[in-house]
Amino acid sequence: MSIERYNARAAESRWQQVWDAGNVFATCNEDVRPKYYVLEMFPYPSGRIHMGHVRNYAMGDVVARYKRARGFNVLHPMGWDAFGMPAENAAMDNRVPPRAWTQQNIAAMKAQLKSMGLSLDWSREIATCDPSYYRHQQKMFLDFLAAGLVERKQSKVNWDPVDQTVLANEQVIDGRGWRSGAPVEQRELTQWFFKITKFSEDLLTSIDRLDRWPDKVRVMQRNWIGRSEGLLIRFALERTTTSAGETELEVFTTRPDTIFGMKFMALSPDHPLAQSAAAKNPELAAFIAECKRTGTAQELIDKAEKLGFDTGIRAIHPFDPTWKLPVYVANFVLMDYGTGAIYGTPAHDQRDLDFSNKYGLGNTPVVCPEGQDPQTFVITDIAYDGDGRMINSRFLDGLTIAEAKEQIAKRLEREVRGNQPIAQRQVNYRLRDWGISRQRYWGCPIPIIYCASCGVVPVPEADLPVKLPDDIEFDRPGNPLDRHPTWKHVVCSNCGGEATRETDTMDTFVDSSWYFARFTDPWIETRPTDRKAVDEWLPVDQYIGGIEHAILHLLYSRFFTRAMAATGHIGIDEPFEGLFTQGMVVHETYRTADGAFAAPAEVKIEGAGDVRRATLAETGEPVEIGPIEKMSKSKRNTVDPDDIIGTFGADTARWFMLSDSPPERDVIWTEEGVQGAWRFVQRLWRLVNEAAEFSREAPASRPPVFSGSAIAVRKAAHGALAKVSENIERLRFNVCIAHIYEFANSLQAILASSPQRVPDLKFAVREAAEIMVQLFHPMMPHLAEECWAALGHKTLLAIHSWPEVEHDLLLEDTITLPVQVNGKKRADVTIARDARNADIEASVLALDAIKRALDGKSPRKVIIVPQRIVNVVA
RNA sequence: GCGGACGUGGCGGAACCGGUAGACGCAACGGACUUAAAAUCCGUUGAGGGUAACCUCGUGCGGGUUCGAGUCCCGCCGUCCGCACCA
């Protein structure tokens, strides 16, 4: 019998049409089954999908198809993160309007996603650039504003001079804009902020509850929020030394225990006290100006010397009125953390020590490491920040650091100056409010108007959405909304007078902070969410995406969910119950002699191992094989999903993406790996057809007794079923695939041994073939449907339920235990599963190999681990 | 500097809660089929020793706990990632 090769191309589009026509993956909100919401991070419509998308969506689809088979009502939607800079860049480069450019890209990518055979509910598709989406975002902005969660304030912002826009702190990487790569400048602008810091504590402590998130992400979020506990101390200033009558200086410290090691105070150049002192001291003013010029670029910060300028101001030590401390302005003190002023304890802080050594301020160690003689403990170039006991610290001497901190806090809290305690305990966070204003066109308009007489006026709800105009000029950089002839001119909704619109649009991270909620009911027009739908579907049970969103997107979404809860749009505060961050797709790089990168498609590889060499396919020019790196356009080491799907089919691409590496790790794309996956597709097709042929006219009902080989087949099938089920649940797709290979090997071996076609074996083979097809269905749905039909089924596998494991089959009557002597394996013993220990011991000691290993000695002890192992201790 | 993860054959990786290390795939080698190729099938493949049954060594390095350690503990080395003048 010869079986025709599986034609992936034809079969895949055929099954995609069948699924489409049957509306198989559309999810209904009214359904009695338990819900399961699986979501992959929605893509930016750049125009083409890349292999990273294939990996991400293949994983999500495995979960979706598996959970569906498990009887869940699965929500698995897809949409487009459609606002953002590239559309504007394209508009400037190619004179295509951003909306048209975006829509074209969406259409192209949607076709690509469809060719992957993903079980998505396309009826819920949303695009964030659609007014039917962003109008609700505007509504929520207004609700947040009313609830005190939005603020307009002047602030120093990160300005990207190339993109001509403001960037969030998170979008500044190494002092450069995350998109343009241009060095970021500081500017004072009036901006809109979401008050994420209102939730600092809750965002931090709730991380503990996210037990289905990767530890890595949880740690990153904790660090980002950056809570630190300390003491806010009010230092008195020597009145005669201040220029504008200031009497005190507030300082935040996490190390109040070192208060007797203090040598100086330092102010940020932006500190008000520094400013007022500078007003009367031109040299100081010049120093401050110099500090600001240094900028925030990372290289500069790293290299920058600690510089200071003595203001002449003197602070008074809280425990000793005669102890005066010089107040410097220093370039390393940040204005926006704590109070913008610090006290310096050189012996125990490296920065303070560098500073002190430069200006000859000395140091006094106040913490002495255990076991070190305080008399000989001297600090020169390296500050000591470890544990120890207090020294040189008056009433603190001999205490631990923790005890000393507590002592200082207690004493200073009690002490009062001008009705106020001198110090209070304070918690500080690194997290800053989220500035969302962007000077861009292609984003969600901020629904605010500015009236000369009424001031800042929220756009009335009835006037929403504030729509983006389509007639836009992209002849120069900057924000085209600002120079549009009519768009921004409106009448004040309050007084009817002349007014102008806010021309800034929202950061695109706002768009992606709530899309998961909109998917639960994307049709409702009157409100952002239907409460019944969000309450039913949220939280997302499994969210899957790249680690690059570990902080920004996930933290913003967590904030947004809380803000939506505060304004009644949602009933929960954590949006994603399970999070999985998948690794990247990486590939070798190739360079020609002139240093230019060559694409994999242009390169021909010959040989293997050490003699592996590459040439340009067209010219034969030798090519150097470079390091394996993330697929990127600049390195030209990308592989186009369309090419792979066109050549091998979507199933092969999906299978390979899931098979080679653990999903959280990077996967190396190799031609050999894809070939291997493709061979296996063909092999499965043959195997299932052979099994179908073998089991023709198998009994419809289960035979009462199975013979030996039938039992072996059934054990292999149910063993694989148990393993694959377990490992899909744990998202260990590579392990699932190994078990499927193993199962295929054993089924193939049994069929190849040409057993007699007895009814019970026919039944078992048929059952095994069906289980096999169902096991690989989540990964290779098209092939699975094709095989399912080949097995004679008239209904779709996509809506078929998952097979049940027969656990009895997995229990053997006799088991083979490894037998060790002193921890080294010497033999196996086969014994009844429920044999008593005494019997096992007797059989073990009777084994020739064990006798030999014991060499006449008598065993001291025999350890029997039930069902696992026997160890004879000699 | 702070924080985190990881280190297993030629390669990707597997090994539940401490219990047969190397499943499964890739590559390689040998063979079958074929005029030939492709496809497919069979076999070998951690290192060393032995004709063989088998034996010795082996999960980055050094110690420790244990009947037993890839897995747990202590100390190193290396790689990768995140944050970074945060007081």
mmCIF file with all atom_site columns, C-alpha atoms in Angstrom, chain A residues 343-512:
data_model
loop_
_atom_site.group_PDB
_atom_site.id
_atom_site.type_symbol
_atom_site.label_atom_id
_atom_site.label_alt_id
_atom_site.label_comp_id
_atom_site.label_asym_id
_atom_site.label_entity_id
_atom_site.label_seq_id
_atom_site.pdbx_PDB_ins_code
_atom_site.Cartn_x
_atom_site.Cartn_y
_atom_site.Cartn_z
_atom_site.occupancy
_atom_site.B_iso_or_equiv
_atom_site.pdbx_formal_charge
_atom_site.auth_seq_id
_atom_site.auth_comp_id
_atom_site.auth_asym_id
_atom_site.auth_atom_id
_atom_site.pdbx_PDB_model_num
ATOM 1   C CA . TYR A 1 343 ? 23.694  63.832 54.490 1.00 0.00 ? 343 TYR A CA 1
ATOM 2   C CA . GLY A 1 344 ? 27.052  62.258 53.760 1.00 0.00 ? 344 GLY A CA 1
ATOM 3   C CA . THR A 1 345 ? 28.530  59.465 55.841 1.00 0.00 ? 345 THR A CA 1
ATOM 4   C CA . PRO A 1 346 ? 31.771  58.786 53.998 1.00 0.00 ? 346 PRO A CA 1
ATOM 5   C CA . ALA A 1 347 ? 32.849  55.741 55.982 1.00 0.00 ? 347 ALA A CA 1
ATOM 6   C CA . HIS A 1 348 ? 29.788  53.778 54.950 1.00 0.00 ? 348 HIS A CA 1
ATOM 7   C CA . ASP A 1 349 ? 28.778  55.006 51.496 1.00 0.00 ? 349 ASP A CA 1
ATOM 8   C CA . GLN A 1 350 ? 31.103  54.838 48.544 1.00 0.00 ? 350 GLN A CA 1
ATOM 9   C CA . ARG A 1 351 ? 29.769  57.949 46.835 1.00 0.00 ? 351 ARG A CA 1
ATOM 10  C CA . ASP A 1 352 ? 30.036  59.942 50.043 1.00 0.00 ? 352 ASP A CA 1
ATOM 11  C CA . LEU A 1 353 ? 33.562  58.633 50.534 1.00 0.00 ? 353 LEU A CA 1
ATOM 12  C CA . ASP A 1 354 ? 34.649  59.623 47.015 1.00 0.00 ? 354 ASP A CA 1
ATOM 13  C CA . PHE A 1 355 ? 33.186  63.054 47.603 1.00 0.00 ? 355 PHE A CA 1
ATOM 14  C CA . SER A 1 356 ? 34.715  63.430 51.040 1.00 0.00 ? 356 SER A CA 1
ATOM 15  C CA . ASN A 1 357 ? 38.151  62.324 49.874 1.00 0.00 ? 357 ASN A CA 1
ATOM 16  C CA . LYS A 1 358 ? 38.035  64.856 47.075 1.00 0.00 ? 358 LYS A CA 1
ATOM 17  C CA . TYR A 1 359 ? 37.143  67.758 49.371 1.00 0.00 ? 359 TYR A CA 1
ATOM 18  C CA . GLY A 1 360 ? 39.128  66.645 52.426 1.00 0.00 ? 360 GLY A CA 1
ATOM 19  C CA . LEU A 1 361 ? 36.161  66.199 54.731 1.00 0.00 ? 361 LEU A CA 1
ATOM 20  C CA . GLY A 1 362 ? 37.514  63.072 56.436 1.00 0.00 ? 362 GLY A CA 1
ATOM 21  C CA . ASN A 1 363 ? 35.540  60.088 57.656 1.00 0.00 ? 363 ASN A CA 1
ATOM 22  C CA . THR A 1 364 ? 34.626  58.459 60.938 1.00 0.00 ? 364 THR A CA 1
ATOM 23  C CA . PRO A 1 365 ? 33.674  54.789 60.899 1.00 0.00 ? 365 PRO A CA 1
ATOM 24  C CA . VAL A 1 366 ? 30.603  54.192 63.032 1.00 0.00 ? 366 VAL A CA 1
ATOM 25  C CA . VAL A 1 367 ? 29.860  50.577 62.133 1.00 0.00 ? 367 VAL A CA 1
ATOM 26  C CA . CYS A 1 368 ? 32.568  48.052 62.938 1.00 0.00 ? 368 CYS A CA 1
ATOM 27  C CA . PRO A 1 369 ? 32.426  44.580 61.437 1.00 0.00 ? 369 PRO A CA 1
ATOM 28  C CA . GLU A 1 370 ? 32.133  41.748 63.937 1.00 0.00 ? 370 GLU A CA 1
ATOM 29  C CA . GLY A 1 371 ? 35.555  40.465 64.981 1.00 0.00 ? 371 GLY A CA 1
ATOM 30  C CA . GLN A 1 372 ? 37.385  43.627 63.973 1.00 0.00 ? 372 GLN A CA 1
ATOM 31  C CA . ASP A 1 373 ? 39.113  45.784 66.578 1.00 0.00 ? 373 ASP A CA 1
ATOM 32  C CA . PRO A 1 374 ? 37.416  49.211 66.503 1.00 0.00 ? 374 PRO A CA 1
ATOM 33  C CA . GLN A 1 375 ? 40.774  50.837 67.361 1.00 0.00 ? 375 GLN A CA 1
ATOM 34  C CA . THR A 1 376 ? 42.343  49.572 64.141 1.00 0.00 ? 376 THR A CA 1
ATOM 35  C CA . PHE A 1 377 ? 39.276  49.852 61.910 1.00 0.00 ? 377 PHE A CA 1
ATOM 36  C CA . VAL A 1 378 ? 40.123  52.550 59.385 1.00 0.00 ? 378 VAL A CA 1
ATOM 37  C CA . ILE A 1 379 ? 38.437  53.496 56.152 1.00 0.00 ? 379 ILE A CA 1
ATOM 38  C CA . THR A 1 380 ? 40.509  54.861 53.305 1.00 0.00 ? 380 THR A CA 1
ATOM 39  C CA . ASP A 1 381 ? 39.213  54.249 49.766 1.00 0.00 ? 381 ASP A CA 1
ATOM 40  C CA . ILE A 1 382 ? 36.549  51.604 50.189 1.00 0.00 ? 382 ILE A CA 1
ATOM 41  C CA . ALA A 1 383 ? 33.452  52.374 52.208 1.00 0.00 ? 383 ALA A CA 1
ATOM 42  C CA . TYR A 1 384 ? 32.145  49.671 54.519 1.00 0.00 ? 384 TYR A CA 1
ATOM 43  C CA . ASP A 1 385 ? 28.442  48.927 54.033 1.00 0.00 ? 385 ASP A CA 1
ATOM 44  C CA . GLY A 1 386 ? 28.220  45.582 55.798 1.00 0.00 ? 386 GLY A CA 1
ATOM 45  C CA . ASP A 1 387 ? 26.895  44.471 59.147 1.00 0.00 ? 387 ASP A CA 1
ATOM 46  C CA . GLY A 1 388 ? 28.459  45.194 62.479 1.00 0.00 ? 388 GLY A CA 1
ATOM 47  C CA . ARG A 1 389 ? 28.244  46.980 65.796 1.00 0.00 ? 389 ARG A CA 1
ATOM 48  C CA . MET A 1 390 ? 28.059  50.720 66.375 1.00 0.00 ? 390 MET A CA 1
ATOM 49  C CA . ILE A 1 391 ? 31.246  52.563 67.385 1.00 0.00 ? 391 ILE A CA 1
ATOM 50  C CA . ASN A 1 392 ? 32.168  56.251 67.787 1.00 0.00 ? 392 ASN A CA 1
ATOM 51  C CA . SER A 1 393 ? 28.450  56.917 68.185 1.00 0.00 ? 393 SER A CA 1
ATOM 52  C CA . ARG A 1 394 ? 27.907  57.989 71.779 1.00 0.00 ? 394 ARG A CA 1
ATOM 53  C CA . PHE A 1 395 ? 24.723  56.379 73.116 1.00 0.00 ? 395 PHE A CA 1
ATOM 54  C CA . LEU A 1 396 ? 24.553  53.970 70.157 1.00 0.00 ? 396 LEU A CA 1
ATOM 55  C CA . ASP A 1 397 ? 27.893  52.284 70.791 1.00 0.00 ? 397 ASP A CA 1
ATOM 56  C CA . GLY A 1 398 ? 27.651  48.511 70.918 1.00 0.00 ? 398 GLY A CA 1
ATOM 57  C CA . LEU A 1 399 ? 24.217  48.309 69.304 1.00 0.00 ? 399 LEU A CA 1
ATOM 58  C CA . THR A 1 400 ? 23.501  46.493 66.065 1.00 0.00 ? 400 THR A CA 1
ATOM 59  C CA . ILE A 1 401 ? 22.593  48.547 62.995 1.00 0.00 ? 401 ILE A CA 1
ATOM 60  C CA . ALA A 1 402 ? 18.927  47.673 63.383 1.00 0.00 ? 402 ALA A CA 1
ATOM 61  C CA . GLU A 1 403 ? 18.890  48.631 67.063 1.00 0.00 ? 403 GLU A CA 1
ATOM 62  C CA . ALA A 1 404 ? 20.675  51.880 66.319 1.00 0.00 ? 404 ALA A CA 1
ATOM 63  C CA . LYS A 1 405 ? 18.186  52.793 63.580 1.00 0.00 ? 405 LYS A CA 1
ATOM 64  C CA . GLU A 1 406 ? 15.353  52.202 66.004 1.00 0.00 ? 406 GLU A CA 1
ATOM 65  C CA . GLN A 1 407 ? 17.023  54.285 68.746 1.00 0.00 ? 407 GLN A CA 1
ATOM 66  C CA . ILE A 1 408 ? 17.560  57.264 66.467 1.00 0.00 ? 408 ILE A CA 1
ATOM 67  C CA . ALA A 1 409 ? 14.034  57.102 65.112 1.00 0.00 ? 409 ALA A CA 1
ATOM 68  C CA . LYS A 1 410 ? 12.536  56.917 68.588 1.00 0.00 ? 410 LYS A CA 1
ATOM 69  C CA . ARG A 1 411 ? 14.557  59.807 69.952 1.00 0.00 ? 411 ARG A CA 1
ATOM 70  C CA . LEU A 1 412 ? 14.087  62.164 67.029 1.00 0.00 ? 412 LEU A CA 1
ATOM 71  C CA . GLU A 1 413 ? 10.383  61.402 66.715 1.00 0.00 ? 413 GLU A CA 1
ATOM 72  C CA . ARG A 1 414 ? 9.907   62.530 70.317 1.00 0.00 ? 414 ARG A CA 1
ATOM 73  C CA . GLU A 1 415 ? 11.956  65.657 69.965 1.00 0.00 ? 415 GLU A CA 1
ATOM 74  C CA . VAL A 1 416 ? 9.995   68.643 68.754 1.00 0.00 ? 416 VAL A CA 1
ATOM 75  C CA . ARG A 1 417 ? 10.917  71.897 67.067 1.00 0.00 ? 417 ARG A CA 1
ATOM 76  C CA . GLY A 1 418 ? 8.140   74.376 66.305 1.00 0.00 ? 418 GLY A CA 1
ATOM 77  C CA . ASN A 1 419 ? 5.368   71.907 67.113 1.00 0.00 ? 419 ASN A CA 1
ATOM 78  C CA . GLN A 1 420 ? 6.792   69.399 64.669 1.00 0.00 ? 420 GLN A CA 1
ATOM 79  C CA . PRO A 1 421 ? 8.801   66.322 65.511 1.00 0.00 ? 421 PRO A CA 1
ATOM 80  C CA . ILE A 1 422 ? 12.380  66.545 64.286 1.00 0.00 ? 422 ILE A CA 1
ATOM 81  C CA . ALA A 1 423 ? 12.067  63.335 62.369 1.00 0.00 ? 423 ALA A CA 1
ATOM 82  C CA . GLN A 1 424 ? 9.450   60.965 61.131 1.00 0.00 ? 424 GLN A CA 1
ATOM 83  C CA . ARG A 1 425 ? 9.567   57.535 59.621 1.00 0.00 ? 425 ARG A CA 1
ATOM 84  C CA . GLN A 1 426 ? 8.927   57.593 55.919 1.00 0.00 ? 426 GLN A CA 1
ATOM 85  C CA . VAL A 1 427 ? 8.585   55.189 53.047 1.00 0.00 ? 427 VAL A CA 1
ATOM 86  C CA . ASN A 1 428 ? 9.919   56.265 49.700 1.00 0.00 ? 428 ASN A CA 1
ATOM 87  C CA . TYR A 1 429 ? 9.350   54.769 46.279 1.00 0.00 ? 429 TYR A CA 1
ATOM 88  C CA . ARG A 1 430 ? 11.413  54.928 43.169 1.00 0.00 ? 430 ARG A CA 1
ATOM 89  C CA . LEU A 1 431 ? 8.250   54.731 41.085 1.00 0.00 ? 431 LEU A CA 1
ATOM 90  C CA . ARG A 1 432 ? 7.200   58.048 39.495 1.00 0.00 ? 432 ARG A CA 1
ATOM 91  C CA . ASP A 1 433 ? 3.859   59.153 38.168 1.00 0.00 ? 433 ASP A CA 1
ATOM 92  C CA . TRP A 1 434 ? 3.224   58.156 34.586 1.00 0.00 ? 434 TRP A CA 1
ATOM 93  C CA . GLY A 1 435 ? 3.518   61.068 32.174 1.00 0.00 ? 435 GLY A CA 1
ATOM 94  C CA . ILE A 1 436 ? 1.259   60.266 29.252 1.00 0.00 ? 436 ILE A CA 1
ATOM 95  C CA . SER A 1 437 ? 1.413   63.393 27.071 1.00 0.00 ? 437 SER A CA 1
ATOM 96  C CA . ARG A 1 438 ? 3.018   62.886 23.708 1.00 0.00 ? 438 ARG A CA 1
ATOM 97  C CA . GLN A 1 439 ? 3.501   65.571 21.095 1.00 0.00 ? 439 GLN A CA 1
ATOM 98  C CA . ARG A 1 440 ? 2.360   63.267 18.335 1.00 0.00 ? 440 ARG A CA 1
ATOM 99  C CA . TYR A 1 441 ? -0.490  62.970 15.887 1.00 0.00 ? 441 TYR A CA 1
ATOM 100 C CA . TRP A 1 442 ? -1.034  59.215 15.718 1.00 0.00 ? 442 TRP A CA 1
ATOM 101 C CA . GLY A 1 443 ? -2.361  58.556 19.208 1.00 0.00 ? 443 GLY A CA 1
ATOM 102 C CA . CYS A 1 444 ? -5.496  58.869 21.298 1.00 0.00 ? 444 CYS A CA 1
ATOM 103 C CA . PRO A 1 445 ? -6.382  62.576 21.685 1.00 0.00 ? 445 PRO A CA 1
ATOM 104 C CA . ILE A 1 446 ? -6.488  63.789 25.283 1.00 0.00 ? 446 ILE A CA 1
ATOM 105 C CA . PRO A 1 447 ? -10.081 65.021 25.761 1.00 0.00 ? 447 PRO A CA 1
ATOM 106 C CA . ILE A 1 448 ? -9.338  68.430 27.223 1.00 0.00 ? 448 ILE A CA 1
ATOM 107 C CA . ILE A 1 449 ? -9.850  71.977 26.026 1.00 0.00 ? 449 ILE A CA 1
ATOM 108 C CA . TYR A 1 450 ? -8.212  75.143 27.277 1.00 0.00 ? 450 TYR A CA 1
ATOM 109 C CA . CYS A 1 451 ? -10.400 78.199 27.633 1.00 0.00 ? 451 CYS A CA 1
ATOM 110 C CA . ALA A 1 452 ? -9.031  81.669 28.232 1.00 0.00 ? 452 ALA A CA 1
ATOM 111 C CA . SER A 1 453 ? -11.632 82.345 30.919 1.00 0.00 ? 453 SER A CA 1
ATOM 112 C CA . CYS A 1 454 ? -12.525 78.874 32.273 1.00 0.00 ? 454 CYS A CA 1
ATOM 113 C CA . GLY A 1 455 ? -9.076  77.334 32.177 1.00 0.00 ? 455 GLY A CA 1
ATOM 114 C CA . VAL A 1 456 ? -8.758  73.591 31.794 1.00 0.00 ? 456 VAL A CA 1
ATOM 115 C CA . VAL A 1 457 ? -12.097 72.124 30.738 1.00 0.00 ? 457 VAL A CA 1
ATOM 116 C CA . PRO A 1 458 ? -12.738 68.403 30.296 1.00 0.00 ? 458 PRO A CA 1
ATOM 117 C CA . VAL A 1 459 ? -14.540 67.615 27.046 1.00 0.00 ? 459 VAL A CA 1
ATOM 118 C CA . PRO A 1 460 ? -18.162 66.744 27.943 1.00 0.00 ? 460 PRO A CA 1
ATOM 119 C CA . GLU A 1 461 ? -18.957 63.076 27.585 1.00 0.00 ? 461 GLU A CA 1
ATOM 120 C CA . ALA A 1 462 ? -21.559 63.811 24.949 1.00 0.00 ? 462 ALA A CA 1
ATOM 121 C CA . ASP A 1 463 ? -18.833 65.244 22.709 1.00 0.00 ? 463 ASP A CA 1
ATOM 122 C CA . LEU A 1 464 ? -16.746 62.085 22.756 1.00 0.00 ? 464 LEU A CA 1
ATOM 123 C CA . PRO A 1 465 ? -14.959 60.804 20.897 1.00 0.00 ? 465 PRO A CA 1
ATOM 124 C CA . VAL A 1 466 ? -12.543 63.584 20.184 1.00 0.00 ? 466 VAL A CA 1
ATOM 125 C CA . LYS A 1 467 ? -11.600 62.237 16.784 1.00 0.00 ? 467 LYS A CA 1
ATOM 126 C CA . LEU A 1 468 ? -8.302  62.618 15.066 1.00 0.00 ? 468 LEU A CA 1
ATOM 127 C CA . PRO A 1 469 ? -8.574  64.635 11.861 1.00 0.00 ? 469 PRO A CA 1
ATOM 128 C CA . ASP A 1 470 ? -7.595  62.774 8.698  1.00 0.00 ? 470 ASP A CA 1
ATOM 129 C CA . ASP A 1 471 ? -6.404  65.784 6.686  1.00 0.00 ? 471 ASP A CA 1
ATOM 130 C CA . ILE A 1 472 ? -2.924  66.018 8.027  1.00 0.00 ? 472 ILE A CA 1
ATOM 131 C CA . GLU A 1 473 ? 0.339   67.383 6.702  1.00 0.00 ? 473 GLU A CA 1
ATOM 132 C CA . PHE A 1 474 ? 3.550   65.538 7.434  1.00 0.00 ? 474 PHE A CA 1
ATOM 133 C CA . ASP A 1 475 ? 5.997   67.937 5.869  1.00 0.00 ? 475 ASP A CA 1
ATOM 134 C CA . ARG A 1 476 ? 8.129   68.474 8.986  1.00 0.00 ? 476 ARG A CA 1
ATOM 135 C CA . PRO A 1 477 ? 8.789   66.897 12.380 1.00 0.00 ? 477 PRO A CA 1
ATOM 136 C CA . GLY A 1 478 ? 6.780   67.810 15.437 1.00 0.00 ? 478 GLY A CA 1
ATOM 137 C CA . ASN A 1 479 ? 3.089   67.452 16.090 1.00 0.00 ? 479 ASN A CA 1
ATOM 138 C CA . PRO A 1 480 ? 0.868   68.067 13.042 1.00 0.00 ? 480 PRO A CA 1
ATOM 139 C CA . LEU A 1 481 ? -2.197  68.461 15.260 1.00 0.00 ? 481 LEU A CA 1
ATOM 140 C CA . ASP A 1 482 ? -0.634  71.607 16.611 1.00 0.00 ? 482 ASP A CA 1
ATOM 141 C CA . ARG A 1 483 ? -0.427  73.237 13.172 1.00 0.00 ? 483 ARG A CA 1
ATOM 142 C CA . HIS A 1 484 ? -3.674  71.892 11.737 1.00 0.00 ? 484 HIS A CA 1
ATOM 143 C CA . PRO A 1 485 ? -5.666  74.931 10.538 1.00 0.00 ? 485 PRO A CA 1
ATOM 144 C CA . THR A 1 486 ? -8.950  74.206 12.293 1.00 0.00 ? 486 THR A CA 1
ATOM 145 C CA . TRP A 1 487 ? -8.858  71.088 14.459 1.00 0.00 ? 487 TRP A CA 1
ATOM 146 C CA . LYS A 1 488 ? -7.710  72.607 17.702 1.00 0.00 ? 488 LYS A CA 1
ATOM 147 C CA . HIS A 1 489 ? -9.967  75.648 17.591 1.00 0.00 ? 489 HIS A CA 1
ATOM 148 C CA . VAL A 1 490 ? -13.210 75.018 19.442 1.00 0.00 ? 490 VAL A CA 1
ATOM 149 C CA . VAL A 1 491 ? -15.714 76.824 21.560 1.00 0.00 ? 491 VAL A CA 1
ATOM 150 C CA . CYS A 1 492 ? -15.525 76.335 25.273 1.00 0.00 ? 492 CYS A CA 1
ATOM 151 C CA . SER A 1 493 ? -18.173 73.878 26.347 1.00 0.00 ? 493 SER A CA 1
ATOM 152 C CA . ASN A 1 494 ? -18.459 75.812 29.568 1.00 0.00 ? 494 ASN A CA 1
ATOM 153 C CA . CYS A 1 495 ? -18.811 79.471 28.526 1.00 0.00 ? 495 CYS A CA 1
ATOM 154 C CA . GLY A 1 496 ? -19.062 79.273 24.748 1.00 0.00 ? 496 GLY A CA 1
ATOM 155 C CA . GLY A 1 497 ? -15.978 81.417 24.354 1.00 0.00 ? 497 GLY A CA 1
ATOM 156 C CA . GLU A 1 498 ? -12.967 80.763 22.185 1.00 0.00 ? 498 GLU A CA 1
ATOM 157 C CA . ALA A 1 499 ? -10.903 77.817 23.287 1.00 0.00 ? 499 ALA A CA 1
ATOM 158 C CA . THR A 1 500 ? -8.275  75.413 22.004 1.00 0.00 ? 500 THR A CA 1
ATOM 159 C CA . ARG A 1 501 ? -7.934  71.683 22.234 1.00 0.00 ? 501 ARG A CA 1
ATOM 160 C CA . GLU A 1 502 ? -5.168  69.828 23.916 1.00 0.00 ? 502 GLU A CA 1
ATOM 161 C CA . THR A 1 503 ? -3.042  68.775 20.946 1.00 0.00 ? 503 THR A CA 1
ATOM 162 C CA . ASP A 1 504 ? -1.017  66.190 22.812 1.00 0.00 ? 504 ASP A CA 1
ATOM 163 C CA . THR A 1 505 ? -2.068  62.584 22.456 1.00 0.00 ? 505 THR A CA 1
ATOM 164 C CA . MET A 1 506 ? -1.706  59.747 24.910 1.00 0.00 ? 506 MET A CA 1
ATOM 165 C CA . ASP A 1 507 ? 1.293   57.482 25.255 1.00 0.00 ? 507 ASP A CA 1
ATOM 166 C CA . THR A 1 508 ? 0.491   54.294 23.342 1.00 0.00 ? 508 THR A CA 1
ATOM 167 C CA . PHE A 1 509 ? 1.060   52.294 26.500 1.00 0.00 ? 509 PHE A CA 1
ATOM 168 C CA . VAL A 1 510 ? -2.327  53.634 27.602 1.00 0.00 ? 510 VAL A CA 1
ATOM 169 C CA . ASP A 1 511 ? -3.965  51.868 24.659 1.00 0.00 ? 511 ASP A CA 1
ATOM 170 C CA . SER A 1 512 ? -2.513  48.515 25.659 1.00 0.00 ? 512 SER A CA 1
#
